[in-house]
Amino acid sequence: MMRVFTLMFSVLILVACGQDGDVPVSVEKPALDLGHDYFSFANTDQFVTDHLQLDLTVDFDLQELRGSATLSMHRLDPSATDIILDTRDLHIDSVEVGTTPGELASADFEYAQTHPVLGQALKITLPDGLDQQQDLLVKIYYKTDPGASALQWLPAELTAGGEHPFMFSQSQSIHARSWVPLQDTPAVRITYAANIHTPPELLAVMSADNDPQTNRNGEYTFTMPQPIPAYLLAIAVGNIYFEAIGDRTGIYTEPELMAASTFEFASTQQMLETAESMYGPYQWGRYDLLILPPSFPFGGMENPRLSFITPSVLAGDQSLVSLIAHELAHSWSGNLVSNKTWRDIWLNEGITSYLDSRLMEVLFGKERADEERVLSYRELMQGLEEISPAMQALAPVEKLDDPDESQGSLHYKKGELFLTHMENLFGRETFDTFLTGYFKHFEFQSIASETFLDYLDQNLLQKYPGKFNRAQAEEWLFQPGLPADAPVPHSASLTEAASMAARWSAGELALEDVPLAQWSPHAAVYFIASLPPDLTEAQLSELDAGFGFSQSRNAEISRAWFIQVAARRHLPAYTQMEAHLNRYGRTRLIKPVYVALAKNGQDADLAGELFVAARDKYHPLTITSIESGLSAVK
Ligand SMILES: [Zn+2]
């Protein structure tokens, strides 16, 4: 049986519960409304969620989470009779609604047809007698699908220890809906509590009040008392142990990665204290890191109280810890003050990128911070060549197709540059005071770019007139490219590395006179990326023999090198390139290698074959991203 209902922003074809929705009807996306989050179906103008209670069993055999989610919702619209939630591939058994936990009544529910990006709207009709209630409890009994886009279920052989399975979530941007039915928009902030049941030998951790002393018995409870957007809901289960690295900081990981992790991330406590001295108190209690298996799709995810981190930054020399500075900085920009919709994501990522490079400067010196700024700038300039002009605005006025893909990493790097520009104009002290005030003013709120702009105008631009005006700020926010007076970062050491790459390539310098061993890994990356296009095969072999790039254990050097190997079709390093593609699952490290291979004119088929052979090791989000990268080449 089919029925049709009209959401406030689009027409969706509903499929009766229990059918699988194979109705050949195209589904419109919601119309653009800046203020409204067009990546969510939820009717947040009628009901809003305050709190979530989860009770979930983690079943590794069936690769599912199974149990219930209870939403405490508050009515905004007296005439509303339906609650619409976001879901993706969830299997819902039943829904109950009421005002107290002991008096819940069964409620009718229906799914809308699946939208390829947004998932399925779930409409819950309030049972009789609840039409006028202000506060409602909505309890949904459900299980997740093995293909849930947020979850990765790793067999034991893909973990560091090789004996126990591992599962972890990645909810950003719009994947929380694939493991919890809820209002999946960052505009809504919720507190949560959870009872998690796991195999007794494993430990569950969440973006909540993890207890380092908890009993390992398969029964774990969590609370998250600070209100967070749904994309910060997070869970991981595995053979996880804890070790402290400071009084408020510690590492969760498999025992096999513990020693390397505590060494690599030893500066975390100092980073935390430095960040507090610059931008105000850390508001989340503990700050711990969870070091995941290699298939984690991103560098890190700023899940509050417990950042999820790729093991690919375990370089052995602390050279890639800017990632930790970044995730920690999200405790202010992103988690404390969040983007209201994914169109405003630069408020999370751009401001955080600025903060992380400021932290790196304090902790590791200006030279290193400048090297990282130059590398970031180079990626920004490359990104500008690939991203459509409409998506080059920090806050695009045009609609984004997919919050995970539309802007590449532009919102990080252009956002950082925007803040650097203002720091240069107003002075560091004044700008830091402004930022600290901004975090305090909007703490635990989700805001749009326009709200930021108004606050900036009133609290910085008008306060110190004549330096930078609203129209200039609007150019950064709403126009493509970079303003003509955008800052250009410089690093003497990277300039020297690029110059040596040119001179060695031209035969003006012997390889043994390139002091690469004394350089930072950043300079080595820059040297590789600066190699001119007309190198000979013999030169590439000489480089690899001299510097051992193919054997590097620094993931960023490997990334830079294998992009060159793939793009230049340097066949002698293809075996090691294949090993690289199987060693890492972080999208940043592998996708550009696949794309360079597919683009080199001869290896499009090989790129596809290598991907098929390795894809079981990758997270669903990484798979989707590489597939879209490869199909764009064809
Ligand atoms: Zn970030």
XYZ file of C-alpha atoms and ligand atoms in Angstrom:
635
model
C 0.000 0.000 0.000
C 1.288 3.449 -0.812
C 0.359 6.763 0.594
C 1.590 10.234 -0.119
C 2.238 12.989 2.332
C 3.704 16.426 1.839
C 6.643 17.544 3.863
C 6.895 21.256 4.305
C 9.728 21.460 1.810
C 9.168 18.716 -0.717
C 6.941 15.977 -1.957
C 8.022 12.511 -0.990
C 6.562 9.204 -1.955
C 5.837 7.139 1.099
C 6.134 3.423 1.179
C 4.097 1.511 3.682
C 6.163 0.138 6.507
C 7.397 -3.364 5.803
C 7.824 -2.938 2.060
C 11.222 -2.285 0.610
C 10.518 0.834 -1.344
C 11.284 -0.276 -4.906
C 8.852 2.246 -6.367
C 10.293 3.888 -9.490
C 9.512 7.464 -8.558
C 12.144 10.159 -8.493
C 12.389 12.067 -5.262
C 12.940 15.790 -5.155
C 15.430 17.251 -2.767
C 14.146 19.901 -0.405
C 14.128 23.405 -1.854
C 16.919 25.684 -0.712
C 16.195 27.764 2.326
C 19.288 29.278 3.875
C 18.370 29.173 7.547
C 16.885 25.745 7.148
C 19.068 22.654 7.033
C 18.291 21.134 3.655
C 20.181 17.977 4.562
C 17.582 16.970 7.134
C 13.946 15.924 6.754
C 13.161 16.609 10.412
C 10.303 19.025 11.168
C 12.390 20.961 13.668
C 10.067 23.950 13.453
C 7.370 21.782 15.078
C 9.276 19.520 17.474
C 12.792 19.658 18.818
C 14.745 16.972 20.666
C 16.380 17.736 24.027
C 17.719 14.341 25.092
C 18.412 10.882 23.704
C 18.480 7.616 25.637
C 20.070 4.680 23.809
C 19.938 1.018 24.748
C 21.895 -0.946 22.167
C 23.378 -4.403 21.820
C 26.493 -4.621 19.649
C 26.209 -7.804 17.579
C 29.402 -8.559 15.644
C 27.999 -11.747 14.068
C 25.068 -9.963 12.468
C 26.965 -6.667 12.138
C 24.169 -4.731 13.717
C 23.302 -2.486 16.627
C 19.956 -3.565 18.050
C 17.736 -2.035 20.704
C 15.977 1.243 21.252
C 16.363 4.991 21.047
C 14.141 7.202 23.172
C 13.910 10.845 22.176
C 12.720 13.451 24.679
C 11.022 15.964 22.426
C 9.544 19.369 23.010
C 6.645 20.682 20.989
C 7.010 24.056 19.277
C 3.857 23.974 17.142
C 0.533 23.338 18.926
C -1.118 22.119 15.717
C 1.512 19.534 14.767
C 0.354 15.916 14.676
C 3.347 14.132 13.120
C 7.004 13.868 14.034
C 9.434 13.456 11.145
C 12.876 12.013 11.841
C 15.930 11.241 9.732
C 16.901 7.632 9.113
C 19.076 5.731 6.656
C 18.778 1.978 6.156
C 17.376 1.448 9.647
C 15.069 -1.503 10.315
C 12.386 -0.195 12.644
C 10.248 -2.698 14.530
C 7.906 -0.445 16.446
C 7.423 3.052 17.804
C 5.872 4.123 21.084
C 4.967 7.642 22.142
C 3.861 9.030 25.504
C 4.629 11.458 28.254
C 6.195 9.166 30.851
C 8.332 6.032 30.356
C 5.694 3.827 31.988
C 2.808 4.996 29.797
C 3.886 4.745 26.193
C 1.335 3.973 23.471
C 2.041 2.298 20.170
C 2.296 4.796 17.299
C 1.905 4.385 13.534
C 4.931 5.155 11.426
C 5.851 5.271 7.757
C 9.043 5.666 5.752
C 9.456 7.957 2.796
C 11.216 6.548 -0.220
C 14.982 6.511 0.034
C 16.835 9.606 -1.114
C 20.372 8.768 -2.300
C 22.058 11.402 -0.167
C 19.595 12.099 2.631
C 18.266 8.642 3.474
C 14.649 8.140 4.458
C 12.279 10.432 6.300
C 10.383 8.591 9.035
C 6.937 9.946 9.854
C 5.517 9.089 13.263
C 1.858 9.905 13.836
C 1.026 10.887 17.398
C -1.432 8.502 19.045
C -4.810 9.874 20.116
C -4.722 11.979 23.228
C -1.187 13.263 22.705
C -2.020 16.002 20.201
C -1.664 18.790 22.729
C 1.144 17.474 24.932
C 4.150 19.789 25.221
C 6.751 17.187 26.114
C 6.811 13.787 24.486
C 8.861 10.641 24.761
C 9.310 8.846 21.451
C 10.732 5.337 21.797
C 11.852 3.547 18.658
C 12.785 -0.139 18.614
C 15.129 -0.816 15.728
C 18.271 -2.351 14.401
C 20.916 -1.020 12.036
C 21.748 -2.442 8.629
C 25.130 -4.171 8.065
C 25.736 -1.508 5.391
C 25.031 1.421 7.745
C 27.004 4.338 6.328
C 28.305 5.473 9.729
C 29.486 2.113 10.983
C 32.411 -0.030 10.084
C 32.559 -3.602 11.275
C 36.125 -4.853 11.089
C 36.970 -8.530 11.230
C 39.775 -9.429 13.640
C 42.366 -9.681 10.873
C 41.971 -5.975 10.069
C 42.831 -4.870 13.602
C 46.279 -4.325 15.085
C 45.919 -7.312 17.429
C 44.291 -9.644 14.945
C 42.241 -11.532 17.556
C 39.102 -9.487 18.218
C 36.682 -7.682 15.909
C 36.307 -3.908 16.053
C 33.444 -1.559 15.288
C 33.421 2.220 15.132
C 31.148 5.023 13.991
C 31.676 8.150 11.909
C 28.512 10.256 12.123
C 29.631 13.474 10.432
C 28.134 14.831 8.298
C 24.741 13.132 7.974
C 25.429 9.538 8.997
C 24.194 9.524 12.609
C 20.822 8.720 11.017
C 22.215 5.374 9.860
C 22.624 4.172 13.461
C 20.097 6.252 15.415
C 16.719 7.556 14.242
C 16.767 11.244 15.163
C 16.725 14.844 14.017
C 20.012 14.680 12.174
C 20.835 18.342 11.845
C 23.551 20.286 13.675
C 20.930 22.957 14.386
C 19.516 20.674 17.118
C 21.637 19.955 20.198
C 20.929 17.061 22.538
C 22.300 15.532 25.692
C 22.432 11.754 25.732
C 22.777 8.641 27.857
C 23.418 5.102 26.706
C 23.460 1.503 27.879
C 25.685 -0.506 25.556
C 25.895 -4.306 25.629
C 28.950 -5.896 24.020
C 30.756 -9.229 24.063
C 32.187 -9.371 27.612
C 35.843 -9.312 26.585
C 35.482 -6.055 24.624
C 35.258 -2.426 25.735
C 32.807 0.170 24.449
C 33.697 3.870 24.398
C 31.551 6.824 23.352
C 31.702 10.591 22.890
C 30.668 10.837 26.531
C 31.950 10.383 30.092
C 34.211 7.385 29.511
C 35.504 5.979 32.781
C 39.140 4.836 32.516
C 38.528 2.530 35.517
C 35.374 0.861 34.198
C 34.905 -2.892 34.657
C 35.390 -4.823 31.434
C 32.254 -6.932 31.546
C 30.332 -6.108 28.379
C 27.839 -3.804 30.141
C 28.673 -0.116 29.797
C 26.770 3.035 30.621
C 27.478 6.542 29.409
C 26.159 10.025 29.865
C 26.906 13.128 27.847
C 25.635 16.056 29.914
C 26.619 18.809 27.479
C 24.251 19.321 24.532
C 25.825 18.273 21.229
C 24.662 18.043 17.614
C 23.864 14.555 16.304
C 27.021 14.407 14.188
C 29.055 14.227 17.405
C 27.373 11.029 18.555
C 30.054 8.365 18.478
C 30.737 4.811 19.565
C 33.561 2.307 19.204
C 33.876 -1.248 20.475
C 36.937 -3.452 20.389
C 39.863 -4.840 22.320
C 40.446 -1.338 23.652
C 42.557 -0.405 26.676
C 43.364 2.890 28.368
C 46.561 4.591 29.454
C 46.813 8.082 30.959
C 49.184 10.642 29.427
C 48.179 13.569 31.675
C 45.731 14.296 34.456
C 42.901 15.023 32.036
C 44.230 13.257 28.957
C 44.792 9.677 27.916
C 44.866 7.137 25.118
C 42.327 4.453 24.282
C 43.573 1.908 21.761
C 44.428 -1.718 21.151
C 47.364 -2.878 23.318
C 49.509 -3.333 20.200
C 49.306 0.407 19.409
C 49.544 1.716 22.979
C 53.283 2.345 23.304
C 53.550 4.042 19.912
C 50.471 6.153 20.688
C 51.515 7.351 24.133
C 54.886 8.360 22.671
C 53.470 10.063 19.589
C 50.775 12.016 21.409
C 52.674 12.850 24.598
C 52.126 16.576 23.971
C 48.312 16.309 24.226
C 48.011 17.518 27.826
C 50.263 20.488 27.060
C 48.184 21.253 23.969
C 45.041 21.239 26.104
C 46.525 23.635 28.650
C 47.877 25.900 25.906
C 44.497 26.046 24.181
C 42.792 26.944 27.462
C 45.263 29.749 28.090
C 44.469 31.178 24.665
C 40.722 30.668 24.194
C 39.135 30.027 27.594
C 38.350 26.959 29.690
C 37.961 23.514 28.149
C 34.321 22.741 28.855
C 34.119 18.986 28.364
C 35.842 17.359 31.350
C 38.417 14.861 30.069
C 40.123 14.978 26.673
C 41.092 11.492 25.511
C 42.153 10.070 22.160
C 40.941 6.839 20.596
C 43.529 5.501 18.142
C 41.604 3.395 15.639
C 42.517 0.652 13.169
C 43.889 1.875 9.799
C 40.526 1.924 8.008
C 39.301 5.015 9.867
C 38.323 7.194 6.880
C 39.572 10.538 8.167
C 42.571 11.970 9.963
C 40.553 12.543 13.062
C 37.015 13.143 14.231
C 36.434 15.609 17.015
C 33.968 13.478 18.958
C 33.670 15.388 22.221
C 35.744 14.123 25.169
C 37.166 11.415 22.910
C 38.650 12.364 19.529
C 38.809 9.461 17.084
C 42.267 9.371 15.439
C 43.802 7.578 12.477
C 46.885 5.458 13.268
C 48.443 6.869 10.072
C 49.834 9.769 12.129
C 51.936 7.373 14.224
C 55.046 8.527 12.353
C 57.419 7.757 15.233
C 58.677 11.350 15.421
C 55.604 13.397 16.473
C 55.772 15.138 13.097
C 52.066 14.761 12.327
C 50.554 15.811 15.651
C 49.021 18.947 14.162
C 46.095 16.566 13.691
C 45.696 16.342 17.473
C 45.935 20.132 17.780
C 43.167 20.290 15.179
C 40.816 17.829 16.872
C 41.445 19.408 20.265
C 40.754 22.905 18.866
C 37.338 21.646 17.769
C 36.476 21.568 21.478
C 35.990 25.320 20.977
C 35.202 25.796 17.276
C 32.784 23.093 16.192
C 31.800 21.356 19.386
C 31.214 24.388 21.628
C 30.068 26.691 18.805
C 28.776 24.545 15.945
C 27.799 25.175 12.369
C 24.016 25.340 12.129
C 23.898 23.632 8.753
C 26.548 21.894 6.624
C 26.604 24.887 4.337
C 28.247 26.732 7.252
C 30.910 24.087 7.870
C 33.741 26.604 7.468
C 32.721 27.876 10.934
C 33.828 24.491 12.253
C 36.758 23.682 9.996
C 38.122 27.071 8.995
C 38.218 28.472 12.513
C 39.633 25.180 13.830
C 42.383 25.154 11.193
C 43.350 28.653 12.282
C 43.392 27.618 15.959
C 45.399 24.471 15.297
C 48.140 26.346 13.510
C 48.245 28.858 16.365
C 48.620 25.979 18.832
C 51.337 24.380 16.718
C 53.201 27.674 16.693
C 53.197 27.883 20.499
C 54.150 24.254 21.009
C 56.540 23.571 18.139
C 57.689 27.005 16.969
C 56.889 29.404 14.155
C 59.056 27.700 11.548
C 57.135 24.451 11.763
C 53.753 26.215 11.897
C 54.710 28.212 8.798
C 55.709 25.031 6.984
C 52.283 23.592 7.715
C 50.619 26.828 6.571
C 52.477 26.743 3.253
C 51.521 23.096 2.633
C 47.930 23.962 3.431
C 48.020 26.974 1.095
C 49.375 24.827 -1.724
C 46.476 22.398 -1.304
C 44.054 25.306 -1.266
C 45.390 26.650 -4.560
C 45.152 23.186 -6.125
C 41.618 22.824 -4.759
C 40.552 26.106 -6.314
C 41.359 24.633 -9.713
C 39.022 21.713 -9.125
C 36.091 23.173 -7.199
C 33.293 24.958 -9.041
C 33.186 28.738 -8.463
C 29.882 28.520 -6.589
C 31.414 26.075 -4.093
C 34.485 28.264 -3.608
C 32.514 30.614 -1.373
C 33.117 29.891 2.301
C 29.362 30.003 2.804
C 27.951 28.977 -0.577
C 24.729 30.624 -1.595
C 24.074 27.814 -4.040
C 22.979 24.504 -2.685
C 25.580 21.847 -1.892
C 24.904 18.423 -3.414
C 26.541 16.371 -0.695
C 27.911 17.726 2.569
C 30.785 15.231 2.492
C 32.107 16.124 -0.951
C 31.048 19.492 -2.358
C 33.876 21.732 -1.180
C 36.877 19.417 -0.976
C 38.983 20.872 1.825
C 38.430 24.492 0.818
C 36.389 25.340 3.908
C 39.398 24.402 6.059
C 42.095 26.278 4.229
C 40.274 29.323 2.912
C 38.624 29.666 6.315
C 42.014 29.615 8.028
C 43.300 32.241 5.621
C 40.269 34.456 6.314
C 41.067 34.430 10.023
C 44.797 34.898 9.406
C 43.942 37.944 7.300
C 41.940 39.463 10.155
C 44.687 38.615 12.653
C 47.164 40.499 10.437
C 44.887 43.532 10.231
C 43.739 43.795 13.855
C 46.762 42.369 15.619
C 47.057 39.050 17.356
C 46.031 40.217 20.813
C 42.888 42.003 19.653
C 41.900 39.133 17.413
C 42.409 36.544 20.168
C 40.225 38.607 22.487
C 37.555 38.697 19.808
C 37.704 34.920 19.299
C 37.575 34.161 23.018
C 34.522 36.411 23.291
C 32.936 34.696 20.289
C 33.324 31.235 21.856
C 31.872 32.491 25.132
C 28.981 34.335 23.496
C 27.817 31.369 21.399
C 28.841 28.474 23.658
C 26.658 25.376 23.204
C 24.866 27.029 20.290
C 24.728 26.252 16.582
C 24.999 29.282 14.331
C 24.901 30.237 10.648
C 27.547 32.212 8.748
C 25.276 35.268 8.773
C 25.175 35.193 12.594
C 28.961 35.049 12.673
C 29.117 37.971 10.262
C 26.809 40.122 12.412
C 28.792 39.302 15.535
C 32.083 40.018 13.745
C 30.757 43.316 12.462
C 29.596 44.506 15.873
C 32.437 43.180 17.995
C 35.480 43.679 15.820
C 34.951 45.567 12.576
C 32.958 48.492 14.004
C 34.979 48.534 17.200
C 38.208 49.148 15.288
C 37.005 51.027 12.211
C 39.054 51.594 9.092
C 40.874 48.237 9.064
C 38.431 45.817 7.455
C 34.772 46.321 6.669
C 31.665 44.205 6.342
C 31.723 44.240 2.544
C 35.262 42.852 2.603
C 34.223 40.121 5.036
C 31.298 39.312 2.749
C 33.691 38.885 -0.158
C 35.482 36.143 1.802
C 32.207 34.492 2.756
C 30.179 34.661 -0.403
C 32.523 35.096 -3.385
C 34.632 32.467 -5.200
C 38.416 32.416 -5.162
C 40.478 34.570 -2.829
C 40.346 38.355 -2.377
C 43.281 40.148 -4.001
C 44.808 41.054 -0.626
C 44.560 37.542 0.850
C 47.672 36.618 2.828
C 50.226 34.268 1.284
C 52.116 32.186 3.868
C 55.879 31.808 3.534
C 58.424 29.341 4.830
C 62.122 29.778 4.179
C 62.792 26.056 4.645
C 60.112 25.026 2.137
C 61.283 27.625 -0.367
C 64.763 26.116 -0.066
C 63.331 22.596 -0.540
C 61.500 23.645 -3.707
C 64.604 25.368 -5.039
C 66.680 22.240 -4.461
C 64.063 20.110 -6.224
C 64.376 22.382 -9.273
C 68.176 22.484 -9.222
C 68.600 18.742 -8.733
C 66.103 18.034 -11.528
C 68.019 20.365 -13.856
C 71.264 18.557 -13.096
C 72.701 21.536 -11.219
C 72.921 19.746 -7.898
C 73.911 16.233 -6.872
C 71.436 14.246 -4.863
C 73.906 13.800 -2.012
C 73.980 17.587 -1.692
C 70.251 17.663 -0.937
C 70.226 17.468 2.917
C 66.849 15.763 3.092
C 67.726 13.752 6.187
C 68.092 16.999 8.113
C 64.786 18.412 6.914
C 61.405 18.210 8.538
C 58.974 15.734 6.949
C 57.073 18.799 5.724
C 60.086 19.951 3.720
C 60.436 16.461 2.271
C 56.770 16.530 1.221
C 57.263 19.925 -0.375
C 60.403 18.749 -2.175
C 58.486 15.807 -3.673
C 55.509 17.937 -4.639
C 57.827 20.507 -6.274
C 59.483 18.069 -8.683
C 59.045 19.347 -12.249
C 56.910 17.340 -14.691
C 59.746 16.296 -17.030
C 61.788 14.064 -14.702
C 63.241 10.955 -16.317
C 62.627 7.430 -15.114
C 66.281 7.246 -14.120
C 65.910 10.359 -11.966
C 62.859 8.965 -10.206
C 64.734 5.737 -9.479
C 67.732 7.703 -8.234
C 65.489 9.663 -5.869
C 63.856 6.574 -4.446
C 67.175 4.787 -4.067
C 68.711 7.836 -2.394
C 65.890 8.808 -0.047
C 63.843 5.619 0.340
C 60.522 7.386 -0.263
C 58.780 4.126 -1.143
C 59.719 2.737 2.280
C 58.884 5.853 4.303
C 56.851 5.272 7.450
C 55.693 8.877 7.370
C 52.229 8.708 5.792
C 52.389 12.237 4.347
C 55.717 11.540 2.619
C 54.267 8.293 1.256
C 51.180 10.117 0.061
C 53.197 12.796 -1.743
C 55.542 10.204 -3.260
C 52.946 7.730 -4.487
C 50.890 10.521 -6.077
C 54.034 11.218 -8.140
C 54.639 7.524 -8.786
C 51.071 7.093 -10.046
C 50.901 10.297 -12.065
C 54.298 9.699 -13.724
C 53.729 5.966 -14.181
C 56.935 5.062 -12.346
C 56.473 1.298 -12.642
C 59.390 0.211 -10.403
C 57.500 1.585 -7.371
C 54.094 0.120 -8.246
C 54.458 -2.795 -5.825
C 55.130 -0.429 -2.949
C 52.323 1.834 -4.162
C 49.942 -1.104 -3.948
C 51.190 -1.789 -0.419
C 50.479 1.863 0.467
C 46.914 1.513 -0.820
C 46.447 -1.537 1.396
C 48.227 -0.169 4.466
C 46.051 2.905 4.918
C 42.309 3.462 4.837
C 42.368 7.202 5.435
C 40.756 8.788 2.388
C 43.278 11.629 2.178
C 46.197 9.208 1.872
C 44.808 6.929 -0.817
C 42.161 8.647 -2.913
C 44.594 11.052 -4.651
C 46.844 8.095 -5.532
C 43.956 6.210 -7.144
C 42.881 9.335 -9.014
C 46.428 10.096 -10.213
C 46.725 6.513 -11.432
C 43.403 6.677 -13.266
C 44.442 9.958 -14.879
C 47.912 8.956 -16.095
C 46.572 7.884 -19.468
C 47.244 4.151 -19.211
C 46.206 2.849 -15.815
C 42.500 3.588 -15.414
C 41.765 -0.151 -15.404
C 44.578 -0.862 -12.980
C 43.262 1.813 -10.605
C 39.886 0.070 -10.632
C 41.461 -3.356 -10.085
C 43.620 -2.214 -7.175
C 40.589 -0.548 -5.624
C 38.451 -3.676 -5.904
C 41.244 -5.735 -4.332
C 41.657 -3.366 -1.369
C 38.141 -2.102 -0.764
C 37.226 -4.622 1.937
C 39.716 -2.840 4.141
C 38.086 0.554 3.665
C 35.279 2.330 5.469
C 31.987 2.848 3.548
C 32.633 6.602 3.390
C 36.098 6.058 1.927
C 34.703 3.630 -0.644
C 32.059 6.146 -1.726
C 34.617 8.931 -1.965
C 37.094 6.903 -4.060
C 34.299 5.639 -6.317
C 33.224 9.199 -7.002
C 36.847 10.229 -7.604
C 37.416 7.409 -10.083
C 34.137 7.917 -11.900
C 34.916 11.626 -12.329
C 38.026 10.645 -14.301
C 36.093 8.536 -16.805
Zn 38.189 19.430 11.631
